[in-house]
XYZ file of C-alpha atoms in Angstrom:
241
model
C -20.020 19.305 -45.865
C -19.636 22.935 -46.967
C -15.846 22.541 -46.950
C -16.131 19.421 -49.106
C -18.366 21.204 -51.611
C -15.897 24.098 -51.829
C -13.032 21.659 -52.346
C -14.978 19.883 -55.094
C -15.781 23.158 -56.855
C -12.121 24.167 -56.733
C -10.701 20.841 -57.919
C -13.296 20.328 -60.666
C -12.288 23.611 -62.288
C -8.530 22.947 -62.341
C -6.206 20.274 -63.761
C -5.741 19.085 -60.165
C -9.102 17.318 -60.443
C -7.941 14.614 -62.825
C -4.661 14.114 -60.994
C -6.249 13.993 -57.536
C -9.086 11.714 -58.636
C -6.755 9.250 -60.360
C -4.270 9.041 -57.494
C -6.958 8.880 -54.822
C -8.994 6.183 -56.526
C -5.927 4.086 -57.349
C -4.583 4.276 -53.769
C -7.926 3.053 -52.445
C -8.167 0.353 -55.111
C -4.643 -0.837 -54.370
C -5.371 -0.958 -50.633
C -8.416 -3.120 -51.378
C -6.292 -5.288 -53.692
C -3.730 -5.813 -50.936
C -6.437 -6.585 -48.386
C -7.812 -9.240 -50.737
C -4.354 -10.920 -50.856
C -3.805 -9.676 -54.438
C -6.672 -11.719 -55.845
C -6.821 -11.302 -59.650
C -10.455 -10.152 -59.578
C -9.467 -7.276 -57.261
C -7.020 -5.837 -59.820
C -6.558 -2.142 -58.918
C -6.358 -1.024 -62.546
C -9.746 -2.591 -63.307
C -11.494 -1.043 -60.321
C -9.826 2.316 -60.825
C -11.156 2.417 -64.388
C -14.652 1.400 -63.245
C -14.818 3.917 -60.390
C -13.380 6.798 -62.423
C -15.706 6.092 -65.356
C -18.724 6.000 -63.050
C -17.559 9.155 -61.300
C -17.139 11.079 -64.548
C -20.517 9.893 -65.760
C -22.381 10.716 -62.558
C -20.819 14.164 -62.182
C -21.115 15.012 -65.875
C -17.413 15.759 -66.091
C -16.095 15.881 -69.651
C -13.183 13.564 -70.388
C -10.924 16.415 -71.652
C -11.431 18.149 -68.305
C -10.405 15.012 -66.450
C -7.452 14.291 -68.736
C -6.055 17.805 -68.379
C -4.908 16.680 -64.950
C -4.489 12.947 -65.520
C -2.025 13.638 -68.338
C 0.675 14.196 -65.719
C 0.375 10.517 -64.776
C 0.091 9.573 -68.433
C 3.464 11.235 -69.034
C 5.067 8.915 -66.482
C 4.119 5.825 -68.487
C 7.184 6.308 -70.679
C 9.739 6.361 -67.851
C 7.885 3.501 -66.143
C 8.204 1.300 -69.227
C 11.895 2.174 -69.591
C 12.419 1.284 -65.913
C 11.279 -2.271 -66.710
C 14.674 -2.772 -68.360
C 16.345 -2.956 -64.935
C 14.858 -6.351 -63.926
C 15.910 -7.683 -67.331
C 19.456 -6.395 -66.859
C 19.603 -8.325 -63.611
C 18.699 -11.481 -65.572
C 20.877 -10.792 -68.592
C 22.680 -14.148 -68.361
C 19.429 -16.079 -68.768
C 18.383 -13.681 -71.508
C 21.559 -14.387 -73.485
C 21.108 -18.157 -73.177
C 17.500 -18.102 -74.358
C 17.460 -15.068 -76.641
C 16.451 -16.922 -79.811
C 13.781 -18.908 -77.952
C 12.261 -15.692 -76.613
C 12.141 -14.126 -80.069
C 10.479 -17.206 -81.589
C 7.997 -17.382 -78.705
C 7.161 -13.707 -79.176
C 6.527 -14.180 -82.896
C 4.340 -17.241 -82.381
C 2.460 -15.699 -79.468
C 1.903 -12.402 -81.241
C 0.702 -14.148 -84.393
C -1.711 -16.303 -82.383
C -3.091 -13.267 -80.555
C -3.635 -11.213 -83.710
C -4.926 -13.994 -85.974
C -7.305 -15.438 -83.389
C -8.859 -12.017 -82.756
C -9.197 -11.162 -86.444
C -10.449 -14.660 -87.289
C -13.112 -14.555 -84.583
C -14.176 -11.077 -85.647
C -14.378 -12.172 -89.283
C -16.502 -15.192 -88.318
C -18.882 -12.833 -86.488
C -19.143 -10.607 -89.546
C -17.536 -7.498 -88.049
C -16.732 -4.585 -90.393
C -13.262 -4.455 -91.930
C -12.299 -1.345 -89.950
C -13.079 -3.161 -86.702
C -11.073 -6.199 -87.804
C -8.075 -3.993 -88.532
C -8.499 -2.387 -85.115
C -8.535 -5.843 -83.491
C -5.252 -6.980 -85.006
C -2.937 -5.157 -82.532
C -5.139 -5.804 -79.460
C -2.352 -7.598 -77.547
C 0.120 -4.715 -77.970
C 0.410 -1.869 -75.477
C -2.212 0.801 -76.208
C -0.047 3.619 -77.683
C 1.560 1.188 -80.135
C -1.785 -0.461 -80.899
C -3.268 2.928 -81.788
C -0.401 3.742 -84.136
C -0.528 0.333 -85.824
C -4.308 0.460 -86.239
C -4.137 3.930 -87.756
C -1.425 2.788 -90.157
C -3.371 -0.245 -91.449
C -6.728 1.511 -91.824
C -8.248 0.733 -88.444
C -9.702 3.055 -85.809
C -7.091 4.193 -83.316
C -9.537 4.896 -80.481
C -11.164 1.482 -80.917
C -7.766 -0.212 -80.947
C -6.967 1.459 -77.615
C -10.200 0.121 -76.117
C -9.453 -3.389 -77.391
C -5.923 -3.199 -75.987
C -7.070 -2.088 -72.531
C -9.809 -4.724 -72.372
C -7.356 -7.406 -73.510
C -4.868 -6.376 -70.842
C -7.493 -6.453 -68.113
C -8.837 -9.845 -69.191
C -5.309 -11.253 -69.235
C -4.460 -9.841 -65.811
C -7.697 -11.182 -64.331
C -7.658 -14.660 -65.873
C -3.943 -15.425 -66.256
C -3.435 -17.123 -62.878
C -6.406 -19.433 -63.368
C -5.348 -20.359 -66.903
C -1.763 -21.108 -65.838
C -2.953 -23.185 -62.889
C -5.328 -25.138 -65.150
C -2.472 -25.826 -67.582
C -0.262 -27.065 -64.760
C 2.404 -24.378 -65.188
C 4.363 -24.348 -61.942
C 5.787 -21.595 -59.781
C 9.453 -22.567 -59.920
C 11.995 -20.485 -61.854
C 10.950 -21.903 -65.241
C 7.295 -21.609 -64.306
C 7.580 -17.921 -63.446
C 9.452 -17.362 -66.687
C 6.676 -19.034 -68.679
C 3.880 -17.295 -66.783
C 5.477 -13.865 -67.058
C 6.387 -14.114 -70.721
C 2.939 -15.426 -71.663
C 1.212 -12.685 -69.677
C 3.353 -9.965 -71.243
C 2.728 -11.401 -74.703
C -1.044 -11.638 -74.363
C -1.813 -8.756 -72.001
C 1.022 -6.210 -72.615
C 1.575 -3.538 -69.935
C -1.380 -4.367 -67.702
C -0.348 -8.016 -67.698
C 3.258 -7.041 -66.964
C 2.127 -4.905 -64.024
C 0.178 -7.852 -62.631
C 3.188 -10.141 -63.127
C 5.456 -7.695 -61.265
C 3.064 -7.651 -58.334
C 3.055 -11.444 -58.124
C 6.755 -12.306 -58.568
C 9.867 -10.377 -59.708
C 10.897 -13.102 -62.182
C 7.460 -13.115 -63.782
C 7.544 -9.328 -64.019
C 10.955 -9.267 -65.698
C 9.989 -11.743 -68.411
C 6.633 -10.059 -68.905
C 8.482 -6.795 -69.541
C 10.622 -8.534 -72.149
C 7.534 -9.919 -73.877
C 5.893 -6.489 -73.793
C 8.861 -4.932 -75.581
C 9.192 -7.706 -78.145
C 5.496 -7.512 -79.003
C 5.669 -3.755 -79.490
C 8.583 -4.089 -81.925
C 7.198 -7.124 -83.760
C 3.697 -5.684 -84.131
C 4.983 -2.329 -85.362
C 6.998 -4.022 -88.097
C 4.979 -7.089 -89.067
C 1.291 -6.207 -88.754
C 1.443 -3.322 -91.278
C 3.463 -5.530 -93.620
C 1.006 -8.424 -93.392
C -1.940 -6.054 -93.769
C -0.547 -4.886 -97.095
C 0.015 -8.453 -98.272
C -3.425 -9.782 -97.356
């Protein structure tokens, strides 16, 4: 026990704390996820967030202290997203054949995601700043924060909405697709992956990659298209309306 206390004191005072805590918790969460046959409710990202948040709260650790170490993992998000281009390159023939369809689907899906969120928030009487923060909720968090800041929203709130949206999509996607009768053949994985990437951005794409490589590839495409479309169109529409 004394050795553990000394280790805790050492790690909690250095950037290694955030890095060690994040990696350790995620490895355990992923092992549990695998043991549960990759059940959606056992999503390792969800449980990692829950455990880390509880741990920081119970130990009184300030978030900047934690992030001083976790930022090393945060840095790897960029290369990880770029690496998603490789599965798409392997499916470039299908991408060429359906390029226009994918673009149209991305525009329709992105519009539905943004308008439904803003419309529901407006019906509930939410403040205008919150509504503007809701608009990019289906875009990956860094882009959502930039878009929200540009249109007069709250960047931090947009990040929370984006993360929650991604988790909800990753947890519920399988059940929704099964209820809609979307199959698991080649076309079915394409539809499931693209829809999950459109609605649940990076977290949804990660879930799709874990389930099937085809689903992951098309989810990555949807993730990229949504980031580009939202960055260009949401600020433009915000100015118009």
